[in-house]
mmCIF file of C-alpha atoms in Angstrom:
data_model
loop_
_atom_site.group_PDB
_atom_site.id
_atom_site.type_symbol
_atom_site.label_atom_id
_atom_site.label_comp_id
_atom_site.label_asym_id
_atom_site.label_seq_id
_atom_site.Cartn_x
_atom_site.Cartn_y
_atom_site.Cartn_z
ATOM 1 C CA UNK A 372 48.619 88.337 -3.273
ATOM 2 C CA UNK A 373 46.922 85.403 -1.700
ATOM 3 C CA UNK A 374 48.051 82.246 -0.452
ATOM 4 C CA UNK A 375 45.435 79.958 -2.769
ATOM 5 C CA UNK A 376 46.734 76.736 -1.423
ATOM 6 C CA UNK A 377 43.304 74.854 -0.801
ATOM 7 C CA UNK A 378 45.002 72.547 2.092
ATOM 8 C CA UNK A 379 46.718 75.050 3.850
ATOM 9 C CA UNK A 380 49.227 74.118 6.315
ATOM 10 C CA UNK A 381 50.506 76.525 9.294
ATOM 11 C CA UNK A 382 54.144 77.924 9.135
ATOM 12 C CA UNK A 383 56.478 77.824 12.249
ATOM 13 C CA UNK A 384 58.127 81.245 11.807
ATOM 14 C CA UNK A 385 60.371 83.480 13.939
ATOM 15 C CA UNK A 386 62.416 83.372 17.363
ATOM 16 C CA UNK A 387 66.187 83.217 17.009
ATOM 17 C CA UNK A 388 66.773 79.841 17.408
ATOM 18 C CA UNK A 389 68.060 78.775 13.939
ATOM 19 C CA UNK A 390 69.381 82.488 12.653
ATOM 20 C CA UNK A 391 72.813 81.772 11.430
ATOM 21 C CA UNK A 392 75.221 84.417 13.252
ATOM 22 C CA UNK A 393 77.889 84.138 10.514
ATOM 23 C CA UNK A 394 78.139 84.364 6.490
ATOM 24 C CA UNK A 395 76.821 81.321 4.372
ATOM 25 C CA UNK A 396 75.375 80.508 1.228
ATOM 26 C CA UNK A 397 72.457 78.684 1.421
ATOM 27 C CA UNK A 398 70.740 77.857 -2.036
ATOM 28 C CA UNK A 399 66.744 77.634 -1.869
ATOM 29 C CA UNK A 400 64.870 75.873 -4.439
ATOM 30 C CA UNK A 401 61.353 77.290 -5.425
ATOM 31 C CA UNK A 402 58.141 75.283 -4.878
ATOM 32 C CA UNK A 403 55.585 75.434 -7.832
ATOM 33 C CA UNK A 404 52.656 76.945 -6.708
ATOM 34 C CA UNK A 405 49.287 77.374 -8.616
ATOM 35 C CA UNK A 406 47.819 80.604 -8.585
ATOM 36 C CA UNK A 407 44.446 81.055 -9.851
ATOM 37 C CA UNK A 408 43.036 79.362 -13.614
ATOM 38 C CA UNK A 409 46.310 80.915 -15.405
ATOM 39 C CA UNK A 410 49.263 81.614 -13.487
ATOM 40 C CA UNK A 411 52.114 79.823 -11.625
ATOM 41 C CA UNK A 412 54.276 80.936 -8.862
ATOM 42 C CA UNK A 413 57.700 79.782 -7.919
ATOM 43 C CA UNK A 414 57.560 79.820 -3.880
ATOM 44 C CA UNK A 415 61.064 80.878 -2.073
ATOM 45 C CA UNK A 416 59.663 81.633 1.733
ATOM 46 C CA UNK A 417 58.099 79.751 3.742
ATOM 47 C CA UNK A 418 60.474 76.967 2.300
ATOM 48 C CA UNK A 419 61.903 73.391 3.877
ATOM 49 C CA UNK A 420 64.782 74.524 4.521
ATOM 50 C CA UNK A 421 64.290 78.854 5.623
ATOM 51 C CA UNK A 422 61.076 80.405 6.732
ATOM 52 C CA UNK A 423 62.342 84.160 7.072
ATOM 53 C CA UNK A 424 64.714 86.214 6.291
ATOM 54 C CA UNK A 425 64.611 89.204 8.551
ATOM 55 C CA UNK A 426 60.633 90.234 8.782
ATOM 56 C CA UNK A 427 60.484 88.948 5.317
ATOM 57 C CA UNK A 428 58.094 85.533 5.906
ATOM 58 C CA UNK A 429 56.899 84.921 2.172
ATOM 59 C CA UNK A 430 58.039 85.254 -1.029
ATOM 60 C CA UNK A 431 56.614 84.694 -4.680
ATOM 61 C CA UNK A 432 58.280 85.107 -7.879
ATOM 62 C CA UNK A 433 56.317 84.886 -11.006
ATOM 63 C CA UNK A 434 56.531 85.325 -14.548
ATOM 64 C CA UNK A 435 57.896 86.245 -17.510
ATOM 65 C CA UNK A 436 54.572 85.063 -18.422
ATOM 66 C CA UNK A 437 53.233 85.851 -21.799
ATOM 67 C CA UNK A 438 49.499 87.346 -20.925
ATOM 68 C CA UNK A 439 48.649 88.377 -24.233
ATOM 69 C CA UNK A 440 45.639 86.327 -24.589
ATOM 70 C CA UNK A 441 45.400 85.676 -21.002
ATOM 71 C CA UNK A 442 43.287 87.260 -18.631
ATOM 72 C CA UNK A 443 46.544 87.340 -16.606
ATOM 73 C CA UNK A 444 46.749 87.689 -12.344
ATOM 74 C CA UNK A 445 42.740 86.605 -11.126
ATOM 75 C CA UNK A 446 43.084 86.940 -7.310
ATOM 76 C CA UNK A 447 39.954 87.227 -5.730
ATOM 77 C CA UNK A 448 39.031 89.049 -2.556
ATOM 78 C CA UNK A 449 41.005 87.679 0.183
ATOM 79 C CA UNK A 450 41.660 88.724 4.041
ATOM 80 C CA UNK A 451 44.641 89.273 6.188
ATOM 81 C CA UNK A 452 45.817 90.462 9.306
ATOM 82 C CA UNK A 453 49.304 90.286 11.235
ATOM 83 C CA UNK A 454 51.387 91.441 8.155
ATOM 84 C CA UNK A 455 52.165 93.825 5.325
ATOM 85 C CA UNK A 456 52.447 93.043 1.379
ATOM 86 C CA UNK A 457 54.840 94.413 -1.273
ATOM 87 C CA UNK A 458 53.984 94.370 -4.667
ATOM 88 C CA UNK A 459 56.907 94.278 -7.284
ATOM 89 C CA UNK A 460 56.803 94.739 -10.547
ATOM 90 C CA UNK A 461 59.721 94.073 -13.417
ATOM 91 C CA UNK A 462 56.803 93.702 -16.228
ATOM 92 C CA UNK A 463 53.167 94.336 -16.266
ATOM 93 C CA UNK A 464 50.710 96.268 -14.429
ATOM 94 C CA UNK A 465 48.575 94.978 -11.387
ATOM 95 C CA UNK A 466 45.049 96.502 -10.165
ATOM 96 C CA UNK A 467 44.684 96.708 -6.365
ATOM 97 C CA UNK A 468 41.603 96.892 -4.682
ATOM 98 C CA UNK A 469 41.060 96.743 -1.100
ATOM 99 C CA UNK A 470 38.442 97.021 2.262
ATOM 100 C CA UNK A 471 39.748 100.499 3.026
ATOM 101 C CA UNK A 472 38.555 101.499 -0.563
ATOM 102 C CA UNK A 473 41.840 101.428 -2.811
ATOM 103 C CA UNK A 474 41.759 101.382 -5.953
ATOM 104 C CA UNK A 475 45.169 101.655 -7.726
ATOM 105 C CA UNK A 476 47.435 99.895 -10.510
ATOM 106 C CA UNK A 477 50.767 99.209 -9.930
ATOM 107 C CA UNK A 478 53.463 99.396 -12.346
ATOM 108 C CA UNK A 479 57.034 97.810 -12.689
ATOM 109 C CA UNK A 480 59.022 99.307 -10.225
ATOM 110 C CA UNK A 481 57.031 101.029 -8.133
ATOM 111 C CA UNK A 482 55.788 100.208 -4.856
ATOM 112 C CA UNK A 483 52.162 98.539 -3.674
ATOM 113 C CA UNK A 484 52.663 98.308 0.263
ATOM 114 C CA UNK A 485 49.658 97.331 1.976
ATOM 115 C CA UNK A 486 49.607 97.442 6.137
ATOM 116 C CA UNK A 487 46.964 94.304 7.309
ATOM 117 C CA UNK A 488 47.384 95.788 10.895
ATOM 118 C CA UNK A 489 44.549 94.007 12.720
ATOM 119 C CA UNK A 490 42.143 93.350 9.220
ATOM 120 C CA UNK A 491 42.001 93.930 5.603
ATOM 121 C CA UNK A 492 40.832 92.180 2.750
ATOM 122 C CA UNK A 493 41.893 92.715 -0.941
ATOM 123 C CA UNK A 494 42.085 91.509 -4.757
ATOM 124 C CA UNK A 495 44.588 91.994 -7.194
ATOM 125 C CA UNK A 496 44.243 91.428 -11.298
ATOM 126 C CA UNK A 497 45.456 92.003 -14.287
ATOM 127 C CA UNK A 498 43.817 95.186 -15.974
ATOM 128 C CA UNK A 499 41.218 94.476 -18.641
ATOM 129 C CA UNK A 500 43.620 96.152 -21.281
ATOM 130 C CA UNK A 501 47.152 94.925 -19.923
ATOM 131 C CA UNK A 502 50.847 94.547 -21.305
ATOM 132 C CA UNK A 503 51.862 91.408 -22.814
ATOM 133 C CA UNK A 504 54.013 90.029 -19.720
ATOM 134 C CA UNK A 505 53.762 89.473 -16.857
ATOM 135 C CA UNK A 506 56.697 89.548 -14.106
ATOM 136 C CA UNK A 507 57.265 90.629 -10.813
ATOM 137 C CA UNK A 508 57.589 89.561 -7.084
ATOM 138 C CA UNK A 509 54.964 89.328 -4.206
ATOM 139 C CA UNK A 510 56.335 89.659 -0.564
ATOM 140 C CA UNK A 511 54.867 89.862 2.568
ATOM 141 C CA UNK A 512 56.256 91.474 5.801
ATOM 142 C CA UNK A 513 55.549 90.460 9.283
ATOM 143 C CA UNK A 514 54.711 92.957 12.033
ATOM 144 C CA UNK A 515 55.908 92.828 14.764
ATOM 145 C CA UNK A 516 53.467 91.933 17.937
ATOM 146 C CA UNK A 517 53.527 96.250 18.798
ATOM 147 C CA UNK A 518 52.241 97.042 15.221
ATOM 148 C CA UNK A 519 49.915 93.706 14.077
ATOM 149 C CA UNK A 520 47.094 95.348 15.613
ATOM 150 C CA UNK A 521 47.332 98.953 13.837
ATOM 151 C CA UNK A 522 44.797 100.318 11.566
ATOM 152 C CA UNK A 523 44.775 99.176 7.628
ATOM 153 C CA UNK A 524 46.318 100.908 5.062
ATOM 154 C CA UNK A 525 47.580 101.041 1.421
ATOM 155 C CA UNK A 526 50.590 103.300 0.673
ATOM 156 C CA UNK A 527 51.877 103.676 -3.563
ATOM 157 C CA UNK A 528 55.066 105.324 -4.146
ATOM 158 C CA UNK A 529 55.989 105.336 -7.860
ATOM 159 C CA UNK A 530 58.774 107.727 -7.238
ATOM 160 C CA UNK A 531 61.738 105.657 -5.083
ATOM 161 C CA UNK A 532 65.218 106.811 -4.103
ATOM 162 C CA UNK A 533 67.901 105.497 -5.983
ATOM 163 C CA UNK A 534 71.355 104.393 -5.366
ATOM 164 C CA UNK A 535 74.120 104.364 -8.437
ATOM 165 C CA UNK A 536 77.444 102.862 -8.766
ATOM 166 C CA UNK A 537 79.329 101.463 -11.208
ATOM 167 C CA UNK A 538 77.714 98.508 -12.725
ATOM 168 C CA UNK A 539 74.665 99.057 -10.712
ATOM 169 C CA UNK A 540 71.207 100.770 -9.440
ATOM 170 C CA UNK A 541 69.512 100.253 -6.748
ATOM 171 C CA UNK A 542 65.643 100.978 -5.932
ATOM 172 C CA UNK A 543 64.759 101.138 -2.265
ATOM 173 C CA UNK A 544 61.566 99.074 -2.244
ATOM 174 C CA UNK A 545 61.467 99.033 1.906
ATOM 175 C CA UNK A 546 63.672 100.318 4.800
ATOM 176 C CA UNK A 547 67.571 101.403 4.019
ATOM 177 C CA UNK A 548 70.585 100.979 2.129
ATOM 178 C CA UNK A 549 73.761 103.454 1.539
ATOM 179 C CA UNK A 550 72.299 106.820 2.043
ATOM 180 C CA UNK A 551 69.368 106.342 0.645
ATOM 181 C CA UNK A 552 65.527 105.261 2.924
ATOM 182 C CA UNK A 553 62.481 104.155 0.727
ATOM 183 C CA UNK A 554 58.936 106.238 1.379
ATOM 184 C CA UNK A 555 57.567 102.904 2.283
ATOM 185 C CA UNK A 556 55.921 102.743 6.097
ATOM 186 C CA UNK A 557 58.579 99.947 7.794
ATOM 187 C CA UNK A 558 58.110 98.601 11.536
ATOM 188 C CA UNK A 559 60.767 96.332 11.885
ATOM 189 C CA UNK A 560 64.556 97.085 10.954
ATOM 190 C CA UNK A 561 64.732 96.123 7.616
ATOM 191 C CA UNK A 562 65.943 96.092 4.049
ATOM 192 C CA UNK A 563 64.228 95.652 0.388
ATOM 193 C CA UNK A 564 65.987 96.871 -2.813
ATOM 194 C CA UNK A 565 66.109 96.215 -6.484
ATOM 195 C CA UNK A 566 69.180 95.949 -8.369
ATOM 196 C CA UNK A 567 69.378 96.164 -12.072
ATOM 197 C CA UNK A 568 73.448 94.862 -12.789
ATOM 198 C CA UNK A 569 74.833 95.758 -16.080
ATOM 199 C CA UNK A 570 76.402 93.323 -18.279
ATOM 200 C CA UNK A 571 80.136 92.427 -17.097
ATOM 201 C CA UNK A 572 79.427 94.366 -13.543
ATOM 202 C CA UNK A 573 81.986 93.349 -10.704
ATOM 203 C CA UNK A 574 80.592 95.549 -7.502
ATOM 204 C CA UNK A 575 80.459 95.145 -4.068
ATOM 205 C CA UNK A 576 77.107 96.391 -2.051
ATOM 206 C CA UNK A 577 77.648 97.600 1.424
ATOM 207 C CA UNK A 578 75.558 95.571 4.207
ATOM 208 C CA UNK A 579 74.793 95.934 8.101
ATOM 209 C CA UNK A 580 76.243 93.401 9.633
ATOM 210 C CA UNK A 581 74.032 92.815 12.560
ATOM 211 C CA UNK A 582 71.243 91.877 9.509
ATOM 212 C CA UNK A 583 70.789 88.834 8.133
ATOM 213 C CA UNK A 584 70.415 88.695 4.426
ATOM 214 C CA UNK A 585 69.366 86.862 1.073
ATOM 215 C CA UNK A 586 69.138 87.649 -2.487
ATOM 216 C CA UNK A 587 66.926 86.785 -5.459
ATOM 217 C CA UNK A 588 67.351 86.609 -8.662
ATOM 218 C CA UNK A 589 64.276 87.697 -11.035
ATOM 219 C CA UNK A 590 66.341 87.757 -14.000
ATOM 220 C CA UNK A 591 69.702 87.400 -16.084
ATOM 221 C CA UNK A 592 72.898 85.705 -14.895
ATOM 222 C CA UNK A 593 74.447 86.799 -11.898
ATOM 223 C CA UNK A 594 77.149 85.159 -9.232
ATOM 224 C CA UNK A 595 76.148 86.242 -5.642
ATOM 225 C CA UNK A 596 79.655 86.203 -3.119
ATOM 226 C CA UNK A 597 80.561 83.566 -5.746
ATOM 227 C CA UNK A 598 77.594 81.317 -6.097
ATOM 228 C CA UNK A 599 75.544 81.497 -9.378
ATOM 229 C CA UNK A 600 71.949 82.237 -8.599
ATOM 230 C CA UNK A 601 69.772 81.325 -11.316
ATOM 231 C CA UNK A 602 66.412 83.545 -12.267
ATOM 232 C CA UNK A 603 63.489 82.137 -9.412
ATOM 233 C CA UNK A 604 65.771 80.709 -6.877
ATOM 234 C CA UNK A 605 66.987 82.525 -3.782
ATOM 235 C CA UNK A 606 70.622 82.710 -1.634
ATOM 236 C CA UNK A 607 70.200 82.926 1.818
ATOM 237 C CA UNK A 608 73.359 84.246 2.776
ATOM 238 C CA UNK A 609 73.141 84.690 6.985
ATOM 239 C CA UNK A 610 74.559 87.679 8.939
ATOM 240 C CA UNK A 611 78.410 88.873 9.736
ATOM 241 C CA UNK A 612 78.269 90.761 6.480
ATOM 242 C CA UNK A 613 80.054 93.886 6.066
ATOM 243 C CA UNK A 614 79.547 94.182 2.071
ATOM 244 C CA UNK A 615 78.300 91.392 -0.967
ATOM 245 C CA UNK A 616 80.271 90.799 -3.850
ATOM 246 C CA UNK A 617 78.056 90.539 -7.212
ATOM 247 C CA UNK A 618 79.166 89.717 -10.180
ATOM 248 C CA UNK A 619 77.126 89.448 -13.248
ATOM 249 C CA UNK A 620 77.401 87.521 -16.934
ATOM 250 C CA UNK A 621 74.718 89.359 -18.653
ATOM 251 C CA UNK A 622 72.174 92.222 -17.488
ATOM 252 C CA UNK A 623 70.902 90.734 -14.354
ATOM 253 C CA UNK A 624 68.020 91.881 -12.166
ATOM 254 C CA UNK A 625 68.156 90.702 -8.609
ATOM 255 C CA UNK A 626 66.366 91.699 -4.973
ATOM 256 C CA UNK A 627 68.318 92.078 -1.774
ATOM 257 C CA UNK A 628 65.809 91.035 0.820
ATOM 258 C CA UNK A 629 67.429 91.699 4.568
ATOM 259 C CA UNK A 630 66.908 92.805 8.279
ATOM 260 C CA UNK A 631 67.535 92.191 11.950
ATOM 261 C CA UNK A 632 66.351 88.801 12.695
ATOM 262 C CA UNK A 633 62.964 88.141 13.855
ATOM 263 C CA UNK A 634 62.862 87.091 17.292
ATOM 264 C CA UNK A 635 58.976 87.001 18.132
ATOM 265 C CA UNK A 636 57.678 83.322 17.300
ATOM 266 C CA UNK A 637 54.721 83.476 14.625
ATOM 267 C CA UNK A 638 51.870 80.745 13.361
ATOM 268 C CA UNK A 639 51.784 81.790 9.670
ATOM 269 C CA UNK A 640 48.017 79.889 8.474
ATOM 270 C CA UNK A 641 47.309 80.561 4.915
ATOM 271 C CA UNK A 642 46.951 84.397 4.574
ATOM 272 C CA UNK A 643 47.036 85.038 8.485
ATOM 273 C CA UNK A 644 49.971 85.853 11.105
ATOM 274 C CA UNK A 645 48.912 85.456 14.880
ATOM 275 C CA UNK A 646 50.554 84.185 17.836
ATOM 276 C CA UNK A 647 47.987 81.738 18.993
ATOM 277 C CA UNK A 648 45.246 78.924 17.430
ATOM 278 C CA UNK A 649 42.480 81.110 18.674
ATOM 279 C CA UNK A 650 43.549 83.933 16.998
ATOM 280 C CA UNK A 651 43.712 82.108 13.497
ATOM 281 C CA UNK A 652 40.406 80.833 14.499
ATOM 282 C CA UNK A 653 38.252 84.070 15.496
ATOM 283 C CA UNK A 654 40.294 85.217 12.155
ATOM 284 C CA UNK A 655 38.503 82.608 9.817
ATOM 285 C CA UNK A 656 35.333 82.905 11.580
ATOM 286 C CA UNK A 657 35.498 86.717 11.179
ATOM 287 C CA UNK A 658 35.896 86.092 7.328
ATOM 288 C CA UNK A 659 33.748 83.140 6.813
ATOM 289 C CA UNK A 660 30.907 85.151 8.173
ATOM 290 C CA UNK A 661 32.107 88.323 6.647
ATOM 291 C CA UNK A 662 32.133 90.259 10.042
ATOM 292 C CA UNK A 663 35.765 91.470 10.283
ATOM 293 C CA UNK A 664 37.957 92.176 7.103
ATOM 294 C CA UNK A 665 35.482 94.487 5.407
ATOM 295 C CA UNK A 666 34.517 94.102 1.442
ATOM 296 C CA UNK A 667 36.494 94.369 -2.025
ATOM 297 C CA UNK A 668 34.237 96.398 -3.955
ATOM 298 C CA UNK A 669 34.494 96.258 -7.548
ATOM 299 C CA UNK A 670 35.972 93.170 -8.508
ATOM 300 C CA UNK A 671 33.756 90.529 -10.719
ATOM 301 C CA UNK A 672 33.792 87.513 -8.241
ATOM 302 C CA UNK A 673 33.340 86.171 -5.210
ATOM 303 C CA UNK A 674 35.599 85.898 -2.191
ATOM 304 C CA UNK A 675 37.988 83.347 -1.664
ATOM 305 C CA UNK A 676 36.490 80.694 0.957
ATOM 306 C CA UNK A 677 39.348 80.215 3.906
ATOM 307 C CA UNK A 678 40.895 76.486 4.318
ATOM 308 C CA UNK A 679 39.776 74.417 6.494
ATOM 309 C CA UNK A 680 41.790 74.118 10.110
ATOM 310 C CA UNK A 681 44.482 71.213 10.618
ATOM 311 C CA UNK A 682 43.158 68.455 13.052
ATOM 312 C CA UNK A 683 46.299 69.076 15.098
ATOM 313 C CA UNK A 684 46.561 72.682 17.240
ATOM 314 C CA UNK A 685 48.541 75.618 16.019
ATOM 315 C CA UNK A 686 50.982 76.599 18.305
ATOM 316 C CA UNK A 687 53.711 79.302 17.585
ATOM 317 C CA UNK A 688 57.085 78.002 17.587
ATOM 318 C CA UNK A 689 60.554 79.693 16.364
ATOM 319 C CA UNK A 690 62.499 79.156 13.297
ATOM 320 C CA UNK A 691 62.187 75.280 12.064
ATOM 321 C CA UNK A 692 63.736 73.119 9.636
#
């Protein structure tokens, strides 16, 4: 999914510098985000107060939407580099087309993971003929500077290890947890799982302590190491963590988003992650001109034009407030 933010404004992301060594609870509030004619986001990363949680940089939640007599998700062709996407789905299906020639819908619950390496371009809609609602979570991951230069690719895994315990499952989306490791190609060390919490569950979830962690809710009513975490806000929660109580009043559905903390600083402009203003330039020349991130074939549209560059130079920085 795009960043469609017509004045786009670059993200000072990574480095050490503000990653808090010890357990808190840190609520974020979502920012409302228009996406496209029919569809609104509720933003949790970059946000005011947190800009990444591990390798995890940016985070959309979205829906329960009722699509019936909606053309649904519109995202038009779109580049990036620097980063991979996750696609999540609780409801709904999404098509995904990209510059490599992919062509696949995703459904709830399994996994869209596309690599940006050094370019790709994509588009992602609702299928002509779709469900009635719409809800799910888009995610991006940021590679670090070893990997942002690899070749593009799209991986789909509908079939993902599961973990079970009283009270609770848990999908690996990306990287580890318990016993179980998700399909999903990961570069960094890192963490991405689903949890679907029964109705009166009182379970704790083992953690890595040397990770630093935060949850989301995408549904339900659910008390995260005590806090109540309503559906489209996020807990960051820190590192130190051996295990996380969760507690929930009703079926819940929540996503533990984690990983060792990112220490390479990052500019983060609109759908781009480099480490320098030229790169983010050659990078919207290279689409504007249509020389570098390939073509979406197949979707009914044109290609989303890139924002126009802040008056002030991008420089990478660390983790800001």
């Amino acid at each position: 999914m795009s960043n469609l933010e017509r004045e786009a404004a670059p993200s000072l992301c990574g480095g050490r510098g503000f990653v808090v060594a010890e357990p808190v609870r840190e609520l974020l509030s979502p920012r409302q985000v228009r996406l496209g004619e029919s569809s609104e986001v509720r933003r949790l990363l970059p946000n005011l107060g947190r800009r990444m949680v591990g390798a995890w940089c940016f985070v959309d939640h979205y829906g329960p939407d009722d699509i019936a007599d909606e053309p649904g998700m519109q995202v038009p062709p779109h580049p990036h580099m620097g980063l991979q996407t996750v696609s999540w789905l609780h409801e709904g299906e999404v098509l995904h087309r990209d510059s490599t020639g992919s062509l696949q819908t995703i459904r709830p619950r399994e996994l869209g993971l596309m690599t940006s390496g050094r370019a790709i371009s994509h588009s992602e809609e609702s299928p002509r003929s779709h469900a009635r609602f719409l809800h799910g979570a888009q995610l991006w991951v940021a590679l670090p500077d070893s990997y942002r230069h690899t070749e593009p690719r799209f991986e789909h895994h509908a079939d993902l290890p599961v973990v079970t315990a009283p009270g609770v499952t848990a999908t690996l989306i990306l990287g580890g947890l318990d016993s179980a490791t998700s399909p999903g190609t990961a570069y960094t060390p890192i963490v991405g799982a689903d949890l679907a919490l029964t109705r009166g569950a009182d379970v704790c979830l083992p953690l890595e302590p040397d990770f630093e962690y935060a949850v989301l809710s995408m549904s339900g009513e659910a008390h995260v190491d005590g806090v109540p975490v309503l559906p489209g806000s996020m807990l960051y929660l820190g590192c130190g963590r051996s295990e996380l109580p969760l507690r929930a009043e009703s079926e819940a559905g929540l996503m533990l988003l984690g990983g060792e903390p990112f220490e390479e600083e990052l500019i983060m402009f609109w759908n781009w992650i480099g480490r320098s203003q030229e790169e983010i330039v050659q990078a919207r020349q290279g689409w504007m001109e249509g020389t570098r991130f390939g073509e979406v074939k197949g979707y009914d549209g044109a290609p989303l034009p890139a924002p126009a560059l802040p008056p002030v130079p991008l420089k990478p920085r660390g983790r800001a407030r």
